[in-house]
């Protein structure tokens, strides 16, 4: 079960970056939300700043949907 | 006949008639599998992937994939004589065209010196059947099969041509309008470029030139620091790498002042297609977008990276990735027909984190490299970059008619130095 506060913050970052009103937590970030590579950099940098974490580049291929991003943020936040 | 080739596949078949247009992937292996295991794995892959048993037939003015009557994937076994031997094998692979009428569009060379020695495996494919995503996945599957002979990979069907997955707004009269708009922007870009490039050095067009390859990488710490700097500056790694390439090429080859430089940016179209096409399906589903960037004398790495980032993002948002693909064939025919211009000054294909593991059973990878053939009308300097084993791998390709090995190595070193020092 995802931490609701982390999920809400990640969804907010995605909404702001991609200019969307609603973001489904199961949505695929590139395929369904239409994020381009420059959006991905901004999204990752924004969540890193917000949660004071550093996500390894090697994690990025596994972040396919919003829930994946939430899980990665949770993992890094708990390790911090 | 199975299906007609798409626009980009057709373009690559047309180019193949003039110049080899191949992808060469090299893996440096420790704990190397015996050659017969590699042959068996290649046979299993050929059963799984229709494009590995494809040949190209022409009927009237269209090309079609046919999947009958194609021989098995050739694997040439060579005794390994030195640690650098594989680079000459790669250069030979890039320079040798495929006979697409007979197929298969893949071949391999295995430099093997026994189970205890290091080995190198070089796979070469015609670019029409593979892109970066599917090439990495193919190598992953091959090494998985080599490591565990009982691995079963199901047979796949032939994926559709790229443009069949484009959104509706690119079809019909709306699609025609979008293409005309794209063409108009290209013509305006050409006029601007010609005006700004007056008096600037032009890369010569040689009658022939052989592809030569170099490889360098950044260590883990330097790669991690570069990634962090890109995030802090909110630019993609692709933009930063491209900026380093253009700044060095401008300084070393093109001179002082504010100069317009052209570079190719490559973008995978796979996730944007409807439905998306996963990397397990072989195919060439990417776009080549040419950017013209005014590189000003006072620009540092990050300022130029920011400009490139905005340019690329704007082009992607306009739909230029798909539109450039739809017009590729006409543009390439014009370039091949005129033979008066080079397509760009530089090309960089950054493909992100490679989907190939560092270990498969007893097989350990000491390196993963890839190059794409260039030809005398192509960019003067090209590089394929990726992150593998947490390191930035930078694989340079140049034509020996354009520059010598020392010059190519010096340019590459300067690019990597800039990426490490310009904070």
GROMACS .gro file of C-alpha atoms in nm:
model
  503
    1UNK     CA    1   0.000   0.000   0.000
    2UNK     CA    2   0.154   0.329  -0.109
    3UNK     CA    3   0.207   0.607   0.142
    4UNK     CA    4  -0.079   0.851   0.060
    5UNK     CA    5   0.128   1.162   0.125
    6UNK     CA    6   0.409   1.045  -0.106
    7UNK     CA    7   0.160   0.942  -0.372
    8UNK     CA    8  -0.017   1.278  -0.355
    9UNK     CA    9   0.312   1.467  -0.381
   10UNK     CA   10   0.430   1.259  -0.679
   11UNK     CA   11   0.096   1.305  -0.855
   12UNK     CA   12   0.121   1.679  -0.798
   13UNK     CA   13   0.469   1.688  -0.953
   14UNK     CA   14   0.341   1.496  -1.255
   15UNK     CA   15   0.036   1.719  -1.293
   16UNK     CA   16   0.247   2.033  -1.281
   17UNK     CA   17   0.513   1.906  -1.518
   18UNK     CA   18   0.277   1.758  -1.775
   19UNK     CA   19  -0.002   2.013  -1.744
   20UNK     CA   20  -0.264   1.753  -1.657
   21UNK     CA   21  -0.574   1.794  -1.443
   22UNK     CA   22  -0.593   1.433  -1.332
   23UNK     CA   23  -0.324   1.165  -1.304
   24UNK     CA   24  -0.423   0.803  -1.259
   25UNK     CA   25  -0.172   0.632  -1.023
   26UNK     CA   26  -0.163   0.332  -1.256
   27UNK     CA   27  -0.102   0.539  -1.571
   28UNK     CA   28   0.212   0.475  -1.774
   29UNK     CA   29   0.422   0.792  -1.755
   30UNK     CA   30   0.545   0.794  -2.115
   31UNK     CA   31   0.290   0.583  -2.301
   32UNK     CA   32  -0.025   0.725  -2.142
   33UNK     CA   33   0.071   1.059  -1.988
   34UNK     CA   34   0.288   1.152  -2.289
   35UNK     CA   35   0.600   1.254  -2.097
   36UNK     CA   36   0.905   1.336  -2.311
   37UNK     CA   37   1.262   1.280  -2.194
   38UNK     CA   38   1.295   1.642  -2.082
   39UNK     CA   39   0.977   1.600  -1.876
   40UNK     CA   40   1.127   1.292  -1.711
   41UNK     CA   41   1.436   1.488  -1.602
   42UNK     CA   42   1.217   1.758  -1.451
   43UNK     CA   43   0.992   1.506  -1.278
   44UNK     CA   44   1.283   1.313  -1.127
   45UNK     CA   45   1.465   1.632  -1.025
   46UNK     CA   46   1.147   1.768  -0.867
   47UNK     CA   47   1.076   1.460  -0.656
   48UNK     CA   48   1.444   1.446  -0.556
   49UNK     CA   49   1.426   1.803  -0.431
   50UNK     CA   50   1.093   1.752  -0.262
   51UNK     CA   51   1.202   1.441  -0.071
   52UNK     CA   52   1.575   1.521  -0.042
   53UNK     CA   53   1.676   1.199  -0.215
   54UNK     CA   54   1.900   1.102  -0.508
   55UNK     CA   55   1.756   0.845  -0.746
   56UNK     CA   56   2.013   0.639  -0.938
   57UNK     CA   57   1.995   0.662  -1.317
   58UNK     CA   58   1.986   0.281  -1.328
   59UNK     CA   59   1.642   0.293  -1.160
   60UNK     CA   60   1.485   0.493  -1.441
   61UNK     CA   61   1.409   0.207  -1.687
   62UNK     CA   62   1.203   0.038  -1.412
   63UNK     CA   63   0.990   0.346  -1.348
   64UNK     CA   64   0.711   0.283  -1.599
   65UNK     CA   65   0.401   0.407  -1.420
   66UNK     CA   66   0.312   0.646  -1.142
   67UNK     CA   67   0.301   0.366  -0.887
   68UNK     CA   68   0.658   0.266  -0.980
   69UNK     CA   69   0.776   0.621  -0.918
   70UNK     CA   70   0.595   0.632  -0.585
   71UNK     CA   71   0.758   0.300  -0.485
   72UNK     CA   72   1.105   0.429  -0.577
   73UNK     CA   73   1.051   0.748  -0.379
   74UNK     CA   74   0.932   0.544  -0.080
   75UNK     CA   75   1.236   0.319  -0.105
   76UNK     CA   76   1.485   0.606  -0.119
   77UNK     CA   77   1.301   0.804   0.149
   78UNK     CA   78   1.308   0.515   0.393
   79UNK     CA   79   1.679   0.458   0.325
   80UNK     CA   80   1.764   0.826   0.376
   81UNK     CA   81   0.492  -1.201  -4.849
   82UNK     CA   82   0.422  -1.092  -4.496
   83UNK     CA   83   0.390  -0.717  -4.491
   84UNK     CA   84   0.494  -0.406  -4.677
   85UNK     CA   85   0.790  -0.217  -4.536
   86UNK     CA   86   0.713   0.110  -4.360
   87UNK     CA   87   0.857   0.447  -4.460
   88UNK     CA   88   1.167   0.427  -4.244
   89UNK     CA   89   1.232   0.062  -4.324
   90UNK     CA   90   1.207   0.145  -4.693
   91UNK     CA   91   1.446   0.436  -4.649
   92UNK     CA   92   1.701   0.209  -4.492
   93UNK     CA   93   1.666  -0.046  -4.772
   94UNK     CA   94   1.717   0.236  -5.026
   95UNK     CA   95   2.029   0.354  -4.840
   96UNK     CA   96   2.156  -0.005  -4.827
   97UNK     CA   97   2.172  -0.002  -5.208
   98UNK     CA   98   2.425   0.285  -5.189
   99UNK     CA   99   2.607   0.237  -4.858
  100UNK     CA  100   2.607  -0.026  -4.584
  101UNK     CA  101   2.373   0.090  -4.306
  102UNK     CA  102   2.440  -0.157  -4.028
  103UNK     CA  103   2.428  -0.177  -3.652
  104UNK     CA  104   2.720  -0.359  -3.488
  105UNK     CA  105   2.697  -0.465  -3.123
  106UNK     CA  106   3.000  -0.604  -2.945
  107UNK     CA  107   3.007  -0.777  -2.608
  108UNK     CA  108   3.335  -0.848  -2.432
  109UNK     CA  109   3.296  -1.174  -2.241
  110UNK     CA  110   3.465  -1.355  -1.956
  111UNK     CA  111   3.357  -1.712  -1.890
  112UNK     CA  112   3.278  -1.736  -2.259
  113UNK     CA  113   3.024  -1.993  -2.380
  114UNK     CA  114   3.143  -2.253  -2.633
  115UNK     CA  115   3.079  -2.160  -2.998
  116UNK     CA  116   2.819  -2.436  -3.045
  117UNK     CA  117   2.615  -2.287  -2.758
  118UNK     CA  118   2.622  -1.947  -2.930
  119UNK     CA  119   2.510  -2.106  -3.259
  120UNK     CA  120   2.222  -2.282  -3.084
  121UNK     CA  121   2.118  -1.957  -2.916
  122UNK     CA  122   2.122  -1.775  -3.250
  123UNK     CA  123   1.907  -2.050  -3.402
  124UNK     CA  124   1.656  -2.014  -3.118
  125UNK     CA  125   1.648  -1.638  -3.168
  126UNK     CA  126   1.590  -1.683  -3.541
  127UNK     CA  127   1.287  -1.902  -3.464
  128UNK     CA  128   1.158  -1.642  -3.216
  129UNK     CA  129   1.202  -1.327  -3.426
  130UNK     CA  130   1.047  -1.314  -3.774
  131UNK     CA  131   1.279  -1.033  -3.885
  132UNK     CA  132   1.582  -1.258  -3.829
  133UNK     CA  133   1.452  -1.490  -4.101
  134UNK     CA  134   1.337  -1.213  -4.333
  135UNK     CA  135   1.443  -1.108  -4.677
  136UNK     CA  136   1.317  -0.813  -4.875
  137UNK     CA  137   1.124  -0.853  -5.202
  138UNK     CA  138   1.033  -0.573  -5.438
  139UNK     CA  139   0.703  -0.568  -5.621
  140UNK     CA  140   0.638  -0.272  -5.844
  141UNK     CA  141   0.739   0.025  -5.631
  142UNK     CA  142   0.706  -0.128  -5.286
  143UNK     CA  143   0.924  -0.345  -5.070
  144UNK     CA  144   0.789  -0.640  -4.869
  145UNK     CA  145   0.929  -0.868  -4.602
  146UNK     CA  146   0.921  -1.234  -4.703
  147UNK     CA  147   0.985  -1.498  -4.438
  148UNK     CA  148   1.056  -1.804  -4.648
  149UNK     CA  149   1.377  -1.941  -4.794
  150UNK     CA  150   1.619  -1.761  -4.564
  151UNK     CA  151   1.928  -1.942  -4.443
  152UNK     CA  152   2.037  -1.973  -4.081
  153UNK     CA  153   2.223  -1.690  -3.909
  154UNK     CA  154   2.589  -1.713  -4.010
  155UNK     CA  155   2.831  -1.720  -3.718
  156UNK     CA  156   3.195  -1.692  -3.812
  157UNK     CA  157   3.432  -1.838  -3.557
  158UNK     CA  158   3.777  -1.680  -3.541
  159UNK     CA  159   4.066  -1.763  -3.311
  160UNK     CA  160   4.118  -1.474  -3.070
  161UNK     CA  161   4.464  -1.333  -3.124
  162UNK     CA  162   4.458  -1.007  -2.927
  163UNK     CA  163   4.246  -0.796  -2.697
  164UNK     CA  164   4.198  -0.532  -2.969
  165UNK     CA  165   4.117  -0.769  -3.256
  166UNK     CA  166   3.743  -0.720  -3.217
  167UNK     CA  167   3.757  -0.355  -3.321
  168UNK     CA  168   3.876  -0.450  -3.670
  169UNK     CA  169   3.595  -0.707  -3.681
  170UNK     CA  170   3.343  -0.434  -3.595
  171UNK     CA  171   3.483  -0.203  -3.864
  172UNK     CA  172   3.460  -0.482  -4.120
  173UNK     CA  173   3.103  -0.558  -4.013
  174UNK     CA  174   3.000  -0.194  -4.048
  175UNK     CA  175   3.155  -0.174  -4.397
  176UNK     CA  176   3.000  -0.491  -4.536
  177UNK     CA  177   2.648  -0.449  -4.680
  178UNK     CA  178   2.375  -0.708  -4.641
  179UNK     CA  179   2.215  -0.872  -4.940
  180UNK     CA  180   1.861  -0.803  -4.827
  181UNK     CA  181   1.712  -0.993  -5.120
  182UNK     CA  182   1.845  -1.318  -4.978
  183UNK     CA  183   1.869  -1.241  -4.604
  184UNK     CA  184   1.908  -1.298  -4.321
  185UNK     CA  185   1.971  -0.938  -4.213
  186UNK     CA  186   2.200  -1.052  -3.931
  187UNK     CA  187   2.540  -1.219  -3.896
  188UNK     CA  188   2.784  -1.279  -3.616
  189UNK     CA  189   3.155  -1.315  -3.552
  190UNK     CA  190   3.284  -1.492  -3.242
  191UNK     CA  191   3.642  -1.439  -3.131
  192UNK     CA  192   3.701  -1.737  -2.909
  193UNK     CA  193   4.013  -1.863  -2.741
  194UNK     CA  194   3.877  -2.136  -2.514
  195UNK     CA  195   3.651  -2.152  -2.210
  196UNK     CA  196   3.908  -1.997  -1.976
  197UNK     CA  197   3.998  -1.705  -2.200
  198UNK     CA  198   3.823  -1.378  -2.275
  199UNK     CA  199   3.611  -1.368  -2.589
  200UNK     CA  200   3.425  -1.114  -2.798
  201UNK     CA  201   3.099  -1.161  -2.981
  202UNK     CA  202   3.008  -0.914  -3.255
  203UNK     CA  203   2.655  -0.915  -3.390
  204UNK     CA  204   2.579  -0.714  -3.700
  205UNK     CA  205   2.228  -0.635  -3.825
  206UNK     CA  206   2.092  -0.421  -4.105
  207UNK     CA  207   1.944  -0.111  -3.943
  208UNK     CA  208   1.598  -0.168  -4.095
  209UNK     CA  209   1.535  -0.457  -3.856
  210UNK     CA  210   1.674  -0.322  -3.532
  211UNK     CA  211   1.694  -0.008  -3.319
  212UNK     CA  212   1.872   0.057  -2.990
  213UNK     CA  213   1.592  -0.079  -2.772
  214UNK     CA  214   1.550  -0.403  -2.963
  215UNK     CA  215   1.925  -0.447  -3.016
  216UNK     CA  216   1.986  -0.439  -2.641
  217UNK     CA  217   1.698  -0.677  -2.582
  218UNK     CA  218   1.826  -0.912  -2.852
  219UNK     CA  219   2.168  -0.925  -2.688
  220UNK     CA  220   2.001  -0.985  -2.351
  221UNK     CA  221   1.804  -1.277  -2.496
  222UNK     CA  222   2.110  -1.419  -2.671
  223UNK     CA  223   2.318  -1.413  -2.353
  224UNK     CA  224   2.028  -1.560  -2.152
  225UNK     CA  225   2.007  -1.848  -2.401
  226UNK     CA  226   2.385  -1.896  -2.393
  227UNK     CA  227   2.381  -1.908  -2.013
  228UNK     CA  228   2.090  -2.150  -1.983
  229UNK     CA  229   2.026  -2.371  -2.285
  230UNK     CA  230   1.685  -2.476  -2.152
  231UNK     CA  231   1.554  -2.118  -2.165
  232UNK     CA  232   1.238  -2.110  -2.375
  233UNK     CA  233   1.145  -1.793  -2.556
  234UNK     CA  234   0.812  -1.803  -2.742
  235UNK     CA  235   0.786  -1.721  -3.110
  236UNK     CA  236   0.675  -1.367  -3.186
  237UNK     CA  237   0.469  -1.230  -3.469
  238UNK     CA  238   0.595  -0.961  -3.705
  239UNK     CA  239   0.531  -0.617  -3.553
  240UNK     CA  240   0.356  -0.361  -3.773
  241UNK     CA  241   0.535  -0.077  -3.950
  242UNK     CA  242   0.599   0.226  -3.729
  243UNK     CA  243   0.358   0.467  -3.895
  244UNK     CA  244   0.062   0.234  -3.852
  245UNK     CA  245   0.080   0.322  -3.482
  246UNK     CA  246   0.075   0.700  -3.534
  247UNK     CA  247  -0.217   0.897  -3.390
  248UNK     CA  248  -0.517   0.986  -3.611
  249UNK     CA  249  -0.416   1.353  -3.641
  250UNK     CA  250  -0.124   1.247  -3.859
  251UNK     CA  251  -0.354   1.080  -4.112
  252UNK     CA  252  -0.594   1.219  -4.374
  253UNK     CA  253  -0.612   1.590  -4.456
  254UNK     CA  254  -0.504   1.689  -4.104
  255UNK     CA  255  -0.193   1.479  -4.154
  256UNK     CA  256  -0.123   1.649  -4.487
  257UNK     CA  257  -0.148   1.990  -4.320
  258UNK     CA  258   0.089   1.882  -4.042
  259UNK     CA  259   0.340   1.755  -4.299
  260UNK     CA  260   0.319   2.080  -4.494
  261UNK     CA  261   0.377   2.274  -4.174
  262UNK     CA  262   0.682   2.060  -4.096
  263UNK     CA  263   0.815   2.107  -4.450
  264UNK     CA  264   0.767   2.483  -4.419
  265UNK     CA  265   0.971   2.485  -4.096
  266UNK     CA  266   1.244   2.280  -4.262
  267UNK     CA  267   1.265   2.519  -4.558
  268UNK     CA  268   1.280   2.819  -4.325
  269UNK     CA  269   1.553   2.644  -4.125
  270UNK     CA  270   1.750   2.580  -4.444
  271UNK     CA  271   1.729   2.946  -4.550
  272UNK     CA  272   1.839   3.063  -4.205
  273UNK     CA  273   2.120   2.810  -4.201
  274UNK     CA  274   2.253   2.907  -4.545
  275UNK     CA  275   2.257   3.272  -4.444
  276UNK     CA  276   2.435   3.214  -4.113
  277UNK     CA  277   2.678   2.957  -4.252
  278UNK     CA  278   2.824   3.188  -4.517
  279UNK     CA  279   3.201   3.168  -4.504
  280UNK     CA  280   3.195   2.880  -4.258
  281UNK     CA  281   3.399   2.568  -4.323
  282UNK     CA  282   3.202   2.293  -4.501
  283UNK     CA  283   3.287   1.932  -4.435
  284UNK     CA  284   3.425   1.785  -4.758
  285UNK     CA  285   3.242   1.509  -4.944
  286UNK     CA  286   3.489   1.233  -5.019
  287UNK     CA  287   3.439   0.962  -5.280
  288UNK     CA  288   3.480   0.696  -5.015
  289UNK     CA  289   3.564   0.651  -4.650
  290UNK     CA  290   3.590   0.361  -4.414
  291UNK     CA  291   3.416   0.351  -4.077
  292UNK     CA  292   3.657   0.351  -3.785
  293UNK     CA  293   3.558   0.304  -3.423
  294UNK     CA  294   3.684   0.415  -3.084
  295UNK     CA  295   3.545   0.354  -2.740
  296UNK     CA  296   3.581   0.543  -2.413
  297UNK     CA  297   3.390   0.556  -2.092
  298UNK     CA  298   3.352   0.762  -1.778
  299UNK     CA  299   3.398   0.583  -1.449
  300UNK     CA  300   3.108   0.539  -1.206
  301UNK     CA  301   3.187   0.848  -0.998
  302UNK     CA  302   3.221   1.075  -1.301
  303UNK     CA  303   2.904   0.933  -1.454
  304UNK     CA  304   2.710   0.981  -1.133
  305UNK     CA  305   2.838   1.338  -1.099
  306UNK     CA  306   2.735   1.414  -1.457
  307UNK     CA  307   2.385   1.274  -1.399
  308UNK     CA  308   2.352   1.489  -1.086
  309UNK     CA  309   2.463   1.802  -1.273
  310UNK     CA  310   2.213   1.735  -1.551
  311UNK     CA  311   1.930   1.697  -1.300
  312UNK     CA  312   2.034   2.013  -1.117
  313UNK     CA  313   2.034   2.202  -1.447
  314UNK     CA  314   1.713   2.031  -1.560
  315UNK     CA  315   1.857   1.912  -1.889
  316UNK     CA  316   1.863   1.561  -2.028
  317UNK     CA  317   2.188   1.373  -2.043
  318UNK     CA  318   2.132   1.363  -2.419
  319UNK     CA  319   2.135   1.744  -2.434
  320UNK     CA  320   2.450   1.768  -2.220
  321UNK     CA  321   2.636   1.511  -2.431
  322UNK     CA  322   2.526   1.678  -2.752
  323UNK     CA  323   2.635   2.018  -2.619
  324UNK     CA  324   2.982   1.883  -2.536
  325UNK     CA  325   3.006   1.734  -2.883
  326UNK     CA  326   2.905   2.054  -3.062
  327UNK     CA  327   3.127   2.282  -2.852
  328UNK     CA  328   3.434   2.071  -2.920
  329UNK     CA  329   3.358   2.027  -3.291
  330UNK     CA  330   3.302   2.400  -3.329
  331UNK     CA  331   3.628   2.487  -3.155
  332UNK     CA  332   3.839   2.220  -3.325
  333UNK     CA  333   3.689   2.192  -3.674
  334UNK     CA  334   3.467   2.488  -3.756
  335UNK     CA  335   3.628   2.792  -3.598
  336UNK     CA  336   3.539   3.101  -3.395
  337UNK     CA  337   3.230   3.317  -3.396
  338UNK     CA  338   2.863   3.232  -3.373
  339UNK     CA  339   2.815   2.932  -3.602
  340UNK     CA  340   2.508   2.723  -3.688
  341UNK     CA  341   2.581   2.356  -3.631
  342UNK     CA  342   2.353   2.073  -3.727
  343UNK     CA  343   2.315   1.762  -3.522
  344UNK     CA  344   2.092   1.460  -3.533
  345UNK     CA  345   1.887   1.371  -3.228
  346UNK     CA  346   1.740   1.022  -3.215
  347UNK     CA  347   1.418   0.941  -3.036
  348UNK     CA  348   1.256   0.606  -2.978
  349UNK     CA  349   0.898   0.607  -3.106
  350UNK     CA  350   0.809   0.274  -2.945
  351UNK     CA  351   0.627   0.406  -2.634
  352UNK     CA  352   0.437   0.670  -2.833
  353UNK     CA  353   0.281   0.427  -3.083
  354UNK     CA  354  -0.075   0.298  -3.053
  355UNK     CA  355  -0.040   0.033  -2.929
  356UNK     CA  356   0.316   0.074  -2.798
  357UNK     CA  357   0.573  -0.174  -2.933
  358UNK     CA  358   0.789  -0.335  -2.667
  359UNK     CA  359   1.165  -0.392  -2.707
  360UNK     CA  360   1.109  -0.768  -2.744
  361UNK     CA  361   0.984  -0.697  -3.096
  362UNK     CA  362   1.270  -0.634  -3.335
  363UNK     CA  363   1.227  -0.334  -3.559
  364UNK     CA  364   1.349   0.013  -3.636
  365UNK     CA  365   1.101   0.235  -3.454
  366UNK     CA  366   1.285   0.559  -3.402
  367UNK     CA  367   1.301   0.907  -3.546
  368UNK     CA  368   1.601   1.105  -3.664
  369UNK     CA  369   1.544   1.473  -3.599
  370UNK     CA  370   1.795   1.720  -3.735
  371UNK     CA  371   1.845   2.030  -3.521
  372UNK     CA  372   2.019   2.346  -3.633
  373UNK     CA  373   2.163   2.525  -3.332
  374UNK     CA  374   2.340   2.857  -3.331
  375UNK     CA  375   2.644   2.784  -3.117
  376UNK     CA  376   2.758   3.118  -2.985
  377UNK     CA  377   3.119   3.190  -2.902
  378UNK     CA  378   3.037   3.274  -2.540
  379UNK     CA  379   2.830   2.963  -2.469
  380UNK     CA  380   2.940   2.720  -2.204
  381UNK     CA  381   2.831   2.357  -2.183
  382UNK     CA  382   2.522   2.415  -1.973
  383UNK     CA  383   2.393   2.714  -2.163
  384UNK     CA  384   2.416   2.521  -2.490
  385UNK     CA  385   2.266   2.212  -2.326
  386UNK     CA  386   1.973   2.425  -2.215
  387UNK     CA  387   1.920   2.554  -2.570
  388UNK     CA  388   1.934   2.201  -2.711
  389UNK     CA  389   1.699   2.078  -2.441
  390UNK     CA  390   1.439   2.344  -2.526
  391UNK     CA  391   1.478   2.280  -2.899
  392UNK     CA  392   1.430   1.906  -2.859
  393UNK     CA  393   1.136   1.943  -2.624
  394UNK     CA  394   0.959   2.191  -2.852
  395UNK     CA  395   1.014   1.966  -3.155
  396UNK     CA  396   0.878   1.665  -2.967
  397UNK     CA  397   0.570   1.859  -2.853
  398UNK     CA  398   0.502   1.970  -3.213
  399UNK     CA  399   0.508   1.607  -3.324
  400UNK     CA  400   0.826   1.646  -3.528
  401UNK     CA  401   0.942   1.298  -3.432
  402UNK     CA  402   0.666   1.135  -3.631
  403UNK     CA  403   0.662   1.398  -3.905
  404UNK     CA  404   1.036   1.367  -3.968
  405UNK     CA  405   0.994   0.991  -4.004
  406UNK     CA  406   0.716   1.032  -4.260
  407UNK     CA  407   0.940   1.250  -4.478
  408UNK     CA  408   1.261   1.051  -4.431
  409UNK     CA  409   1.242   0.867  -4.760
  410UNK     CA  410   1.200   1.182  -4.973
  411UNK     CA  411   1.479   1.363  -4.789
  412UNK     CA  412   1.718   1.068  -4.817
  413UNK     CA  413   1.645   1.025  -5.187
  414UNK     CA  414   1.726   1.391  -5.243
  415UNK     CA  415   2.053   1.367  -5.049
  416UNK     CA  416   2.161   1.049  -5.227
  417UNK     CA  417   2.062   1.196  -5.563
  418UNK     CA  418   2.234   1.532  -5.524
  419UNK     CA  419   2.544   1.409  -5.336
  420UNK     CA  420   2.628   1.773  -5.271
  421UNK     CA  421   2.564   1.814  -4.901
  422UNK     CA  422   2.638   1.636  -4.580
  423UNK     CA  423   2.339   1.562  -4.367
  424UNK     CA  424   2.470   1.723  -4.047
  425UNK     CA  425   2.789   1.813  -3.863
  426UNK     CA  426   2.739   1.560  -3.587
  427UNK     CA  427   2.510   1.288  -3.459
  428UNK     CA  428   2.470   1.155  -3.110
  429UNK     CA  429   2.250   0.865  -3.016
  430UNK     CA  430   2.214   0.845  -2.639
  431UNK     CA  431   2.000   0.546  -2.552
  432UNK     CA  432   1.985   0.564  -2.172
  433UNK     CA  433   2.055   0.274  -1.941
  434UNK     CA  434   2.127  -0.038  -2.148
  435UNK     CA  435   1.897  -0.332  -2.080
  436UNK     CA  436   2.180  -0.583  -2.069
  437UNK     CA  437   2.294  -0.737  -1.741
  438UNK     CA  438   2.656  -0.763  -1.628
  439UNK     CA  439   2.633  -1.137  -1.563
  440UNK     CA  440   2.444  -1.428  -1.722
  441UNK     CA  441   2.515  -1.748  -1.532
  442UNK     CA  442   2.886  -1.813  -1.576
  443UNK     CA  443   2.915  -1.547  -1.844
  444UNK     CA  444   3.040  -1.210  -1.725
  445UNK     CA  445   3.037  -0.904  -1.947
  446UNK     CA  446   3.343  -0.681  -1.946
  447UNK     CA  447   3.199  -0.439  -2.200
  448UNK     CA  448   2.904  -0.356  -2.421
  449UNK     CA  449   2.952  -0.140  -2.728
  450UNK     CA  450   2.751  -0.045  -3.036
  451UNK     CA  451   2.801   0.156  -3.352
  452UNK     CA  452   2.599   0.241  -3.663
  453UNK     CA  453   2.756   0.269  -4.009
  454UNK     CA  454   2.816   0.618  -4.138
  455UNK     CA  455   2.879   0.716  -4.498
  456UNK     CA  456   3.037   0.999  -4.691
  457UNK     CA  457   2.720   1.210  -4.694
  458UNK     CA  458   2.663   1.161  -4.321
  459UNK     CA  459   2.781   1.365  -4.020
  460UNK     CA  460   3.152   1.429  -3.973
  461UNK     CA  461   3.154   1.290  -3.617
  462UNK     CA  462   2.908   1.044  -3.465
  463UNK     CA  463   2.879   0.875  -3.128
  464UNK     CA  464   2.658   0.613  -2.967
  465UNK     CA  465   2.633   0.662  -2.593
  466UNK     CA  466   2.462   0.468  -2.318
  467UNK     CA  467   2.494   0.394  -1.949
  468UNK     CA  468   2.615   0.043  -1.887
  469UNK     CA  469   2.729  -0.091  -1.550
  470UNK     CA  470   2.675   0.260  -1.409
  471UNK     CA  471   2.930   0.404  -1.651
  472UNK     CA  472   2.877   0.637  -1.943
  473UNK     CA  473   2.999   0.449  -2.250
  474UNK     CA  474   3.090   0.670  -2.545
  475UNK     CA  475   3.140   0.482  -2.874
  476UNK     CA  476   3.280   0.709  -3.144
  477UNK     CA  477   3.261   0.644  -3.516
  478UNK     CA  478   3.441   0.845  -3.782
  479UNK     CA  479   3.533   0.801  -4.147
  480UNK     CA  480   3.904   0.773  -4.218
  481UNK     CA  481   3.856   1.010  -4.512
  482UNK     CA  482   3.740   1.278  -4.264
  483UNK     CA  483   3.998   1.243  -3.989
  484UNK     CA  484   4.270   1.019  -3.854
  485UNK     CA  485   4.253   0.812  -3.537
  486UNK     CA  486   4.454   1.063  -3.334
  487UNK     CA  487   4.215   1.347  -3.423
  488UNK     CA  488   3.906   1.138  -3.343
  489UNK     CA  489   4.057   1.033  -3.012
  490UNK     CA  490   4.152   1.391  -2.926
  491UNK     CA  491   3.803   1.521  -3.004
  492UNK     CA  492   3.646   1.247  -2.795
  493UNK     CA  493   3.879   1.314  -2.500
  494UNK     CA  494   3.797   1.683  -2.511
  495UNK     CA  495   3.423   1.609  -2.510
  496UNK     CA  496   3.456   1.381  -2.209
  497UNK     CA  497   3.684   1.632  -2.033
  498UNK     CA  498   3.427   1.904  -2.085
  499UNK     CA  499   3.153   1.683  -1.940
  500UNK     CA  500   3.365   1.622  -1.630
  501UNK     CA  501   3.502   1.967  -1.567
  502UNK     CA  502   3.239   2.219  -1.674
  503UNK     CA  503   3.033   2.259  -1.359
   0.00000   0.00000   0.00000
